[in-house]
Coordinates of C-alpha atoms and ligand atoms in Angstrom, one line a residue:
X1 CA 16.4 -13.9 30.3
X2 CA 13.9 -11.0 31.2
X3 CA 10.6 -12.3 32.4
X4 CA 7.3 -10.4 31.9
X5 CA 3.7 -11.0 32.8
X6 CA 2.7 -9.8 29.3
X7 CA 4.6 -9.1 26.0
X8 CA 2.7 -6.9 23.5
X9 CA 3.9 -7.2 19.9
X10 CA 3.3 -3.9 18.1
X11 CA 3.0 -0.4 19.5
X12 CA 0.2 1.0 17.4
X13 CA -3.0 2.3 19.1
X14 CA -4.1 -1.2 20.0
X15 CA -0.7 -2.3 21.4
X16 CA 0.3 0.8 23.3
X17 CA -3.2 1.3 24.8
X18 CA -3.2 -2.4 26.0
X19 CA 0.3 -2.0 27.4
X20 CA -0.5 1.1 29.4
X21 CA -3.7 -0.4 30.8
X22 CA -1.8 -3.6 31.7
X23 CA 0.8 -1.6 33.5
X24 CA -1.8 0.5 35.3
X25 CA -3.3 -2.8 36.5
X26 CA 0.1 -3.9 37.9
X27 CA 1.5 -6.1 35.1
X28 CA 5.2 -6.2 34.2
X29 CA 4.9 -5.4 30.5
X30 CA 7.2 -5.4 27.4
X31 CA 6.3 -3.9 24.1
X32 CA 8.2 -4.9 21.0
X33 CA 8.1 -2.6 17.9
X34 CA 10.0 -3.1 14.6
X35 CA 9.2 0.3 13.2
X36 CA 8.4 3.7 14.8
X37 CA 6.6 3.7 18.1
X38 CA 2.9 4.5 17.6
X39 CA 2.3 2.2 14.7
X40 CA 0.6 3.1 11.4
X41 CA -1.8 5.5 13.1
X42 CA 0.8 7.8 14.5
X43 CA 3.4 7.5 11.8
X44 CA 1.7 6.8 8.5
X45 CA -2.1 7.0 9.1
X46 CA -4.3 9.1 11.3
X47 CA -1.8 11.7 12.4
X48 CA 0.0 12.6 9.1
X49 CA -3.2 12.4 7.1
X50 CA -5.2 14.7 9.4
X51 CA -2.3 17.1 9.7
X52 CA -2.2 17.4 5.9
X53 CA -6.0 17.7 5.7
X54 CA -5.8 20.6 8.1
X55 CA -3.5 22.4 5.6
X56 CA -5.9 21.4 2.8
X57 CA -8.8 23.0 4.8
X58 CA -6.8 26.2 5.3
X59 CA -6.1 26.3 1.5
X60 CA -9.8 25.9 0.9
X61 CA -10.7 28.6 3.3
X62 CA -8.2 31.1 1.8
X63 CA -9.4 30.2 -1.7
X64 CA -13.0 30.9 -0.7
X65 CA -12.2 33.8 1.7
X66 CA -13.9 36.4 -0.6
X67 CA -17.3 35.1 0.3
X68 CA -16.7 36.3 3.8
X69 CA -15.6 39.7 2.6
X70 CA -11.9 38.9 2.9
X71 CA -10.1 39.4 -0.3
X72 CA -6.8 37.5 -0.8
X73 CA -5.2 38.6 -4.0
X74 CA -3.0 35.6 -4.4
X75 CA -1.7 32.7 -2.4
X76 CA 0.2 29.5 -2.9
X77 CA 0.7 26.3 -1.0
X78 CA 4.3 25.8 0.2
X79 CA 4.1 22.0 0.3
X80 CA 7.6 21.7 1.8
X81 CA 6.2 23.6 4.9
X82 CA 3.1 21.5 4.9
X83 CA 5.3 18.4 5.0
X84 CA 7.6 19.8 7.7
X85 CA 4.6 20.7 9.8
X86 CA 3.2 17.2 9.3
X87 CA 6.5 15.6 10.3
X88 CA 6.6 17.8 13.5
X89 CA 3.1 16.7 14.4
X90 CA 4.1 13.1 13.9
X91 CA 7.2 13.5 16.0
X92 CA 5.3 15.0 18.8
X93 CA 2.6 12.3 18.7
X94 CA 5.3 9.6 18.7
X95 CA 7.0 11.3 21.7
X96 CA 3.7 11.2 23.6
X97 CA 3.3 7.5 23.0
X98 CA 6.9 6.8 24.0
X99 CA 6.6 8.9 27.2
X100 CA 3.3 7.2 28.1
X101 CA 5.0 3.8 27.9
X102 CA 8.0 5.0 29.9
X103 CA 5.8 6.7 32.5
X104 CA 3.9 3.5 33.2
X105 CA 7.1 1.4 33.3
X106 CA 6.6 -0.7 30.2
X107 CA 9.9 -1.9 28.7
X108 CA 10.1 -1.0 25.0
X109 CA 12.2 -3.2 22.7
X110 CA 13.1 -1.9 19.2
X111 CA 13.3 -5.0 16.9
X112 CA 11.2 -7.7 15.3
X113 CA 9.4 -10.2 17.4
X114 CA 9.1 -13.9 16.7
X115 CA 7.2 -16.1 19.1
X116 CA 9.4 -19.2 19.2
X117 CA 7.1 -21.1 21.6
X118 CA 4.2 -20.2 23.9
X119 CA 5.7 -17.8 26.4
X120 CA 9.0 -17.3 24.6
X121 CA 9.6 -14.4 22.2
X122 CA 12.8 -13.8 20.3
X123 CA 13.7 -10.2 19.4
X124 CA 15.8 -9.5 16.3
X125 CA 17.3 -6.2 17.4
X126 CA 17.7 -3.3 15.0
X127 CA 17.8 0.4 14.5
X128 CA 15.6 2.4 12.2
X129 CA 17.3 4.1 9.3
X130 CA 16.9 7.8 9.3
X131 CA 13.8 7.8 7.0
X132 CA 12.3 5.1 9.1
X133 CA 11.3 3.1 6.2
X134 CA 13.6 0.2 6.8
X135 CA 15.2 -1.3 9.8
X136 CA 18.9 -2.1 10.0
X137 CA 19.3 -5.3 11.9
X138 CA 22.3 -5.3 14.2
X139 CA 22.6 -9.1 14.2
X140 CA 21.9 -9.0 17.9
X141 CA 19.1 -11.3 19.2
X142 CA 17.6 -11.8 22.6
X143 CA 14.8 -13.7 24.0
X144 CA 12.3 -12.7 26.7
X145 CA 9.6 -14.7 28.5
X146 CA 6.0 -13.9 29.2
X147 CA 3.0 -15.5 30.7
X148 CA 0.7 -13.9 28.1
X149 CA 1.4 -12.7 24.5
X150 CA -0.7 -10.0 22.9
X151 CA -0.5 -9.8 19.1
X152 CA -1.1 -6.2 17.9
X153 CA 0.7 -6.4 14.6
X154 CA -1.6 -4.2 12.6
X155 CA -2.4 -4.2 8.9
X156 CA -0.9 -3.2 5.5
X157 CA -2.4 -2.1 2.2
X158 CA -4.0 -4.8 0.1
X159 CA -2.3 -4.8 -3.3
X160 CA -3.8 -6.1 -6.6
X161 CA -1.6 -8.4 -8.8
X162 CA -0.6 -5.6 -11.2
X163 CA 0.9 -3.5 -8.4
X164 CA 4.4 -5.0 -7.9
X165 CA 6.3 -3.4 -5.0
X166 CA 8.9 -1.9 -7.3
X167 CA 6.4 -0.5 -9.8
X168 CA 7.7 2.9 -10.9
X169 CA 4.3 4.7 -10.9
X170 CA 2.6 3.1 -7.9
X171 CA 3.0 4.7 -4.6
X172 CA 2.0 3.1 -1.3
X173 CA -0.1 5.1 1.1
X174 CA 3.0 5.1 3.5
X175 CA 5.1 6.8 0.8
X176 CA 2.4 9.2 -0.3
X177 CA 1.7 10.3 3.2
X178 CA 5.3 11.1 3.8
X179 CA 5.9 12.7 0.4
X180 CA 7.9 16.0 0.3
X181 CA 6.7 17.3 -3.0
X182 CA 3.3 17.9 -4.4
X183 CA 2.6 15.6 -7.4
X184 CA 1.1 17.3 -10.4
X185 CA -1.4 14.5 -11.0
X186 CA -2.6 11.7 -8.8
X187 CA -4.8 8.7 -9.7
X188 CA -6.3 6.9 -6.8
X189 CA -7.6 3.3 -7.2
X190 CA -10.4 2.9 -4.7
X191 CA -13.1 5.3 -3.6
X192 CA -13.2 4.2 0.0
X193 CA -12.2 6.2 3.1
X194 CA -8.4 6.3 2.5
X195 CA -8.9 7.1 -1.2
X196 CA -11.3 10.0 -0.5
X197 CA -9.1 11.4 2.2
X198 CA -6.0 11.4 0.0
X199 CA -8.1 13.0 -2.8
X200 CA -9.1 15.7 -0.4
X201 CA -5.5 16.5 0.7
X202 CA -3.9 16.6 -2.7
X203 CA -6.7 18.2 -4.7
X204 CA -7.0 21.1 -2.3
X205 CA -3.3 21.8 -2.5
X206 CA -3.3 21.9 -6.3
X207 CA -2.9 18.3 -7.6
X208 CA -5.2 17.1 -10.3
X209 CA -6.9 14.0 -8.8
X210 CA -8.8 11.2 -10.4
X211 CA -10.5 8.4 -8.4
X212 CA -11.3 5.1 -10.0
X213 CA -13.8 3.0 -8.2
X214 CA -14.9 -0.5 -9.1
X215 CA -18.3 -0.3 -7.5
X216 CA -21.1 2.0 -8.7
X217 CA -20.5 4.6 -6.0
X218 CA -17.8 5.9 -3.7
X219 CA -18.1 5.1 0.0
X220 CA -20.4 2.3 -1.2
X221 CA -21.0 0.9 2.3
X222 CA -22.7 4.1 3.4
X223 CA -26.3 5.3 2.7
X224 CA -26.7 6.1 -1.0
X225 CA -27.7 9.7 -0.2
X226 CA -24.6 10.3 1.8
X227 CA -22.4 8.6 -0.8
X228 CA -24.0 10.7 -3.5
X229 CA -23.7 14.0 -1.6
X230 CA -19.9 13.5 -0.9
X231 CA -19.2 12.5 -4.5
X232 CA -21.0 15.6 -5.7
X233 CA -19.1 17.8 -3.3
X234 CA -15.7 16.3 -4.4
X235 CA -16.6 16.7 -8.1
X236 CA -17.6 20.3 -7.5
X237 CA -14.1 20.9 -6.2
X238 CA -12.4 19.4 -9.2
X239 CA -11.9 15.8 -8.4
X240 CA -12.8 13.4 -11.2
X241 CA -14.6 10.3 -10.0
X242 CA -15.0 7.3 -12.3
X243 CA -17.3 4.7 -10.7
X244 CA -18.0 1.3 -12.1
X245 CA -14.5 1.0 -13.6
X246 CA -12.1 -1.8 -13.2
X247 CA -8.4 -1.0 -13.4
X248 CA -6.6 -3.4 -15.8
X249 CA -3.0 -2.1 -15.7
X250 CA -0.7 0.7 -14.8
X251 CA 2.0 1.3 -17.4
X252 CA 4.2 4.2 -18.6
X253 CA 2.2 6.8 -16.7
X254 CA -1.1 5.5 -18.0
X255 CA -3.8 3.6 -16.1
X256 CA -6.1 1.5 -18.2
X257 CA -9.5 1.1 -16.8
X258 CA -12.5 -0.8 -18.1
X259 CA -16.1 0.5 -17.8
X260 CA -17.8 -2.5 -16.2
X261 CA -21.1 -1.7 -17.9
X262 CA -20.0 -1.0 -21.5
X263 CA -16.5 -2.7 -21.5
X264 CA -15.1 0.4 -23.0
X265 CA -11.4 0.8 -21.9
X266 CA -10.1 4.3 -21.2
X267 CA -6.5 5.5 -20.5
X268 CA -6.0 7.9 -17.6
X269 CA -2.7 9.8 -17.6
X270 CA -1.0 10.0 -14.3
X271 CA 2.5 9.5 -13.0
X272 CA 1.5 8.8 -9.4
X273 CA -1.0 6.0 -8.6
X274 CA -2.2 5.3 -5.1
X275 CA -3.7 1.9 -4.5
X276 CA -6.3 2.2 -1.8
X277 CA -8.5 -0.8 -2.1
X278 CA -8.4 -2.0 1.5
X279 CA -6.0 -3.4 4.1
X280 CA -5.0 -6.9 5.1
X281 CA -3.7 -8.1 8.5
X282 CA 0.0 -8.4 9.2
X283 CA 0.3 -12.1 10.1
X284 CA 3.5 -14.1 10.1
X285 CA 2.0 -17.2 8.5
X286 CA 5.1 -19.5 9.3
X287 CA 4.9 -18.5 12.9
X288 CA 1.2 -19.0 13.1
X289 CA 1.5 -22.5 11.5
X290 CA 4.3 -23.4 13.8
X291 CA 2.4 -22.5 16.9
X292 CA -1.0 -23.7 15.7
X293 CA -2.5 -20.2 16.0
X294 CA -5.7 -19.8 14.0
X295 CA -6.1 -17.1 11.4
X296 CA -7.7 -16.4 8.0
X297 CA -6.9 -13.9 5.3
X298 CA -9.2 -11.5 7.2
X299 CA -7.4 -11.6 10.5
X300 CA -6.3 -13.5 13.6
X301 CA -9.1 -15.5 15.1
X302 CA -10.2 -14.2 18.4
X303 CA -13.3 -14.7 20.6
X304 CA -15.5 -11.9 22.1
X305 CA -12.9 -11.5 24.9
X306 CA -9.9 -11.1 22.5
X307 CA -8.5 -14.6 23.3
X308 CA -6.8 -16.4 20.4
X309 CA -7.3 -20.2 20.0
X310 CA -4.3 -21.1 22.1
X311 CA -4.3 -20.3 25.9
X312 CA -2.4 -17.1 26.9
X313 CA -2.4 -15.7 23.4
X314 CA -4.5 -12.7 22.7
X315 CA -4.9 -10.5 19.6
X316 CA -6.1 -6.9 19.1
X317 CA -6.3 -4.1 16.5
X318 CA -6.3 -4.2 12.7
X319 CA -4.6 -7.7 12.9
X320 CA -7.9 -9.2 14.1
X321 CA -9.7 -8.0 11.0
X322 CA -12.6 -6.7 13.0
X323 CA -12.1 -3.2 11.9
X324 CA -9.4 -0.9 10.5
X325 CA -10.0 2.0 12.9
X326 CA -7.6 3.2 15.6
X327 CA -10.3 3.7 18.2
X328 CA -11.6 0.2 17.8
X329 CA -8.1 -1.2 18.2
X330 CA -7.5 1.0 21.3
X331 CA -10.8 -0.2 22.8
X332 CA -9.8 -3.9 22.1
X333 CA -6.5 -3.1 23.8
X334 CA -8.3 -1.9 26.9
X335 CA -10.7 -4.8 27.0
X336 CA -7.9 -7.3 26.4
X337 CA -5.7 -5.8 29.2
X338 CA -8.6 -5.9 31.7
X339 CA -9.3 -9.5 30.7
X340 CA -5.7 -10.6 31.1
X341 CA -5.6 -9.0 34.5
X342 CA -9.1 -10.2 35.6
X343 CA -9.1 -12.2 38.9
X344 CA -9.4 -16.0 38.5
X345 CA -13.1 -16.8 38.0
X346 CA -14.1 -13.2 37.5
X347 CA -16.3 -12.5 34.5
X348 CA -14.4 -11.3 31.5
X349 CA -15.3 -8.0 29.7
X350 CA -16.9 -8.6 26.2
X351 CA -15.7 -6.5 23.3
X352 CA -18.7 -4.8 21.8
X353 CA -18.6 -3.7 18.2
X354 CA -22.2 -2.6 17.9
X355 CA -21.7 1.2 17.9
X356 CA -18.6 2.3 16.1
X357 CA -18.4 5.9 14.9
X358 CA -16.5 6.0 11.6
X359 CA -15.3 9.3 10.1
X360 CA -14.2 10.1 6.6
X361 CA -12.1 13.3 6.9
X362 CA -13.1 14.8 3.5
X363 CA -14.2 18.4 3.1
X364 CA -17.0 18.3 4.3
X365 CA -16.6 15.4 6.7
X366 CA -18.7 12.2 6.6
X367 CA -19.7 10.1 9.6
X368 CA -21.5 6.9 10.1
X369 CA -22.6 5.2 13.3
X370 CA -24.4 1.9 13.8
X371 CA -25.9 -0.5 11.3
X372 CA -28.7 0.8 9.1
X373 CA -31.4 -1.8 9.5
X374 CA -32.3 -3.5 6.2
X375 CA -35.9 -3.8 5.1
X376 CA -37.5 -3.2 8.5
X377 CA -40.9 -1.4 8.2
X378 CA -40.9 -0.4 11.8
X379 CA -37.7 1.7 11.2
X380 CA -38.2 5.3 9.9
X381 CA -35.5 7.6 8.7
X382 CA -35.4 11.4 9.2
X383 CA -33.0 13.8 7.5
X384 CA -32.3 17.5 8.4
X385 CA -30.1 19.6 6.1
X386 CA -27.5 21.9 7.6
X387 CA -29.3 24.8 5.9
X388 CA -31.8 24.5 8.7
X389 CA -29.1 25.3 11.3
X390 CA -28.4 28.9 12.0
X391 CA -24.7 28.4 12.9
X392 CA -24.2 26.6 9.5
X393 CA -25.9 29.5 7.7
X394 CA -23.9 32.1 9.6
X395 CA -20.6 30.4 8.8
X396 CA -21.6 29.4 5.2
X397 CA -21.3 25.7 5.8
X398 CA -24.8 24.8 4.7
X399 CA -23.9 21.7 2.6
X400 CA -24.8 18.3 3.9
X401 CA -27.3 16.8 6.4
X402 CA -27.8 14.6 9.4
X403 CA -29.9 11.5 8.9
X404 CA -31.1 9.2 11.6
X405 CA -32.9 5.8 11.6
X406 CA -35.4 5.4 14.4
X407 CA -37.2 2.4 15.8
X408 CA -39.7 2.8 18.7
X409 CA -38.3 6.2 19.4
X410 CA -34.7 4.8 19.7
X411 CA -32.1 6.0 17.3
X412 CA -30.5 2.8 15.8
X413 CA -28.1 4.4 13.3
X414 CA -27.0 7.8 12.1
X415 CA -25.0 9.2 9.2
X416 CA -24.1 12.7 8.3
X417 CA -22.2 14.8 5.9
X418 CA -21.2 18.4 6.8
X419 CA -18.7 20.7 8.4
X420 CA -16.9 19.1 11.3
X421 CA -19.6 16.4 11.7
X422 CA -16.9 14.2 13.4
X423 CA -17.2 16.5 16.5
X424 CA -21.0 16.6 16.4
X425 CA -22.0 13.0 16.1
X426 CA -20.8 11.5 19.4
X427 CA -24.0 12.7 21.0
X428 CA -26.0 10.4 18.7
X429 CA -23.4 7.6 19.1
X430 CA -23.9 7.8 22.9
X431 CA -27.7 7.7 22.5
X432 CA -27.4 4.6 20.3
X433 CA -25.1 2.8 22.7
X434 CA -27.0 3.8 25.8
X435 CA -30.4 3.3 24.2
X436 CA -31.5 6.8 25.2
X437 CA -35.0 7.6 23.9
X438 CA -35.2 10.5 21.4
X439 CA -37.3 12.7 23.6
X440 CA -34.7 12.5 26.5
X441 CA -32.0 14.3 24.5
X442 CA -34.5 16.4 22.5
X443 CA -35.6 17.9 25.8
X444 CA -32.1 19.0 26.8
X445 CA -31.4 22.7 26.1
X446 CA -28.7 23.0 23.4
X447 CA -26.7 26.2 23.1
X448 CA -27.7 28.6 20.3
X449 CA -26.4 29.1 17.7
X450 CA -24.4 25.8 17.6
X451 CA -24.1 23.0 15.1
X452 CA -25.1 20.6 17.8
X453 CA -28.6 22.1 17.7
X454 CA -29.1 20.0 14.5
X455 CA -29.1 16.9 16.7
X456 CA -32.0 18.3 18.7
X457 CA -33.7 19.3 15.5
X458 CA -33.5 15.9 13.9
X459 CA -34.6 14.2 17.1
X460 CA -37.6 16.6 17.5
X461 CA -38.4 16.0 13.8
X462 CA -38.5 12.3 14.5
X463 CA -41.0 13.0 17.3
X464 CA -43.1 15.2 15.0
X465 CA -42.5 18.4 16.9
X466 CA -39.6 20.4 15.6
X467 CA -40.1 24.2 15.6
X468 CA -37.1 25.2 13.6
X469 CA -37.9 23.3 10.4
X470 CA -40.7 23.2 7.9
X471 CA -41.3 19.5 8.4
X472 CA -41.3 17.9 4.9
X473 CA -43.4 14.8 4.9
X474 CA -44.6 15.1 8.5
X475 CA -46.8 13.6 9.6
X476 CA -45.9 10.5 7.5
X477 CA -48.7 9.4 5.3
X478 CA -50.5 6.3 6.6
Ligands
LIG501 C1 -3.6 6.8 5.5 C2 -4.4 6.3 6.7 C3 -5.2 7.1 7.5 C4 -5.9 6.6 8.6 N1 -6.7 7.4 9.3 C5 -7.4 6.9 10.4 C6 -8.2 7.8 11.1 O1 -8.3 9.0 10.9 N2 -8.9 7.3 12.2 C7 -8.8 5.9 12.5 O2 -9.4 5.5 13.4 N3 -8.0 5.1 11.8 C8 -7.3 5.6 10.7 N4 -6.4 4.7 10.0 C9 -6.4 3.3 10.5 C10 -5.4 3.2 11.7 O3 -4.2 3.7 11.3 C11 -5.3 1.8 12.1 O4 -6.6 1.3 12.3 C12 -4.5 1.6 13.4 O5 -3.2 2.1 13.2 C13 -4.4 0.2 13.8 O6 -3.8 0.1 15.0 P1 -3.0 -1.3 15.4 O7 -2.4 -1.0 16.7 O8 -3.9 -2.4 15.2 O9 -1.9 -1.5 14.3 P2 -0.7 -0.6 13.7 O10 -1.0 0.9 14.0 O11 -0.6 -1.0 12.3 O12 0.5 -1.0 14.5 C14 1.1 -2.3 14.5 C15 2.5 -2.2 14.8 O13 3.0 -3.5 14.9 C16 4.4 -3.5 14.4 N5 4.7 -4.9 14.1 C17 4.1 -5.8 13.3 N6 4.7 -7.0 13.3 C18 5.7 -6.9 14.2 C19 6.7 -7.8 14.7 N7 6.8 -9.1 14.2 N8 7.6 -7.4 15.6 C20 7.6 -6.1 16.1 N9 6.6 -5.2 15.7 C21 5.8 -5.6 14.7 C22 4.3 -2.6 13.2 O14 5.6 -2.1 12.9 C23 3.4 -1.5 13.7 O15 4.0 -0.4 14.2 C24 -5.7 5.2 8.9 C25 -4.9 4.4 8.2 C26 -4.2 4.9 7.1 C27 -3.3 4.0 6.3

């Protein structure tokens, strides 16, 4: 029987990052994966969705090229090529993860892991079918031993009762993300991050998209101004958004939804329905009960150091329910690896969830960082529109704004909507995490003309001294 210091179950961003760091620190590591290497992020999530969003952005640019003086008489989206490119990007990303694991000497087992007892993991070996959707089990099983077991089993879409797996009109996000043909219409149940990103992809390529959201606004966890701004942008580009509606059923190509305020029921025609109401952790309940491992519906129970309730068991990534973001899982993977390899008696590294940048890859993008403090009179918010930024005016990306919340000259939270704000906002994330006073960054010279100047502008605005903005509402009334 092969013996390892650590077995990592799941090769998504959490699992593979953890395995690589463990190997760097000298551990003998095995990774077990029952699907494609790289997990949801590489194969069905971040990579394919952002690859298709890139095609959607190009379609938008071509459609609007005339405003830059470039006339394109006609164009069409060749979705088969979009899909081929997406698959090539996935293939490359998967190859990178595989080579990383190989380079650092982690053994990769293709099959399904079952922890039969602390320190003993059975692997049901198998091969993926060509489309990668299902594994063909070979009947072969083997067992490996490990001092530590890391559970990095990820998450899957949460499904309401009416969405039976064999429903003819309901498509899972895994299937929609790997689709080879453009649907004519698409109804998305859920106006959260995944719903809005799919709406962006398909509407820009020519699909008629309707979003049905239970709550009163899309992206309801964000600041109302941000949520309103992105909804208006999406509507402007042809996406129908029904908020405050509860989906009752999906039948015969019709979705019945009830207006929660008036109880009026409407039928929305649509042959493809994506359910995007959230995700749930992948937990093998029978295994957890057998071992006495603690979990809830939200995720595997872990402490601040990623330890499960039983010694030498650890859990990371979506499966812990702490977040459903790849970069949070990867960070947990690093922290977990360093804690497993910590010298006896050495202090463990605490996983810090305070400052998490979260991006919605719509057109334009939306970002949020940190917690907006509720009802704290000592906190002030400042908002600067992109129309105040020269680069945005030059490139005609004036929609959106950056908004910060400041307490005692420290930025405590930031949200933004605008062109490529995902690349812009890390400066504010670093300031929040490092508790850098607003003046310290405002005094640093920012290149001109750049989008990043807006960060300096909003910081200067909070200090009452911006020179590139007519300061609305400054100084604040007593
Ligand atoms: C459409 C979509 C778009 C997304 N876009 C983004 C984005 O832009 N940015 C972002 O940060 N996040 C994004 N996410 C979320 C991101 O994909 C997840 O947060 C991330 O993949 C979680 O990583 P993980 O390692 O915890 O789990 P996963 O990536 O889910 O990997 C877990 C792996 O464990 C394997 N596994 C489970 N059980 C077993 C078992 N018993 N034996 C062997 N293997 C097992 C699974 O097969 C899987 O490969 C997106 C998700 C979706 C669905």
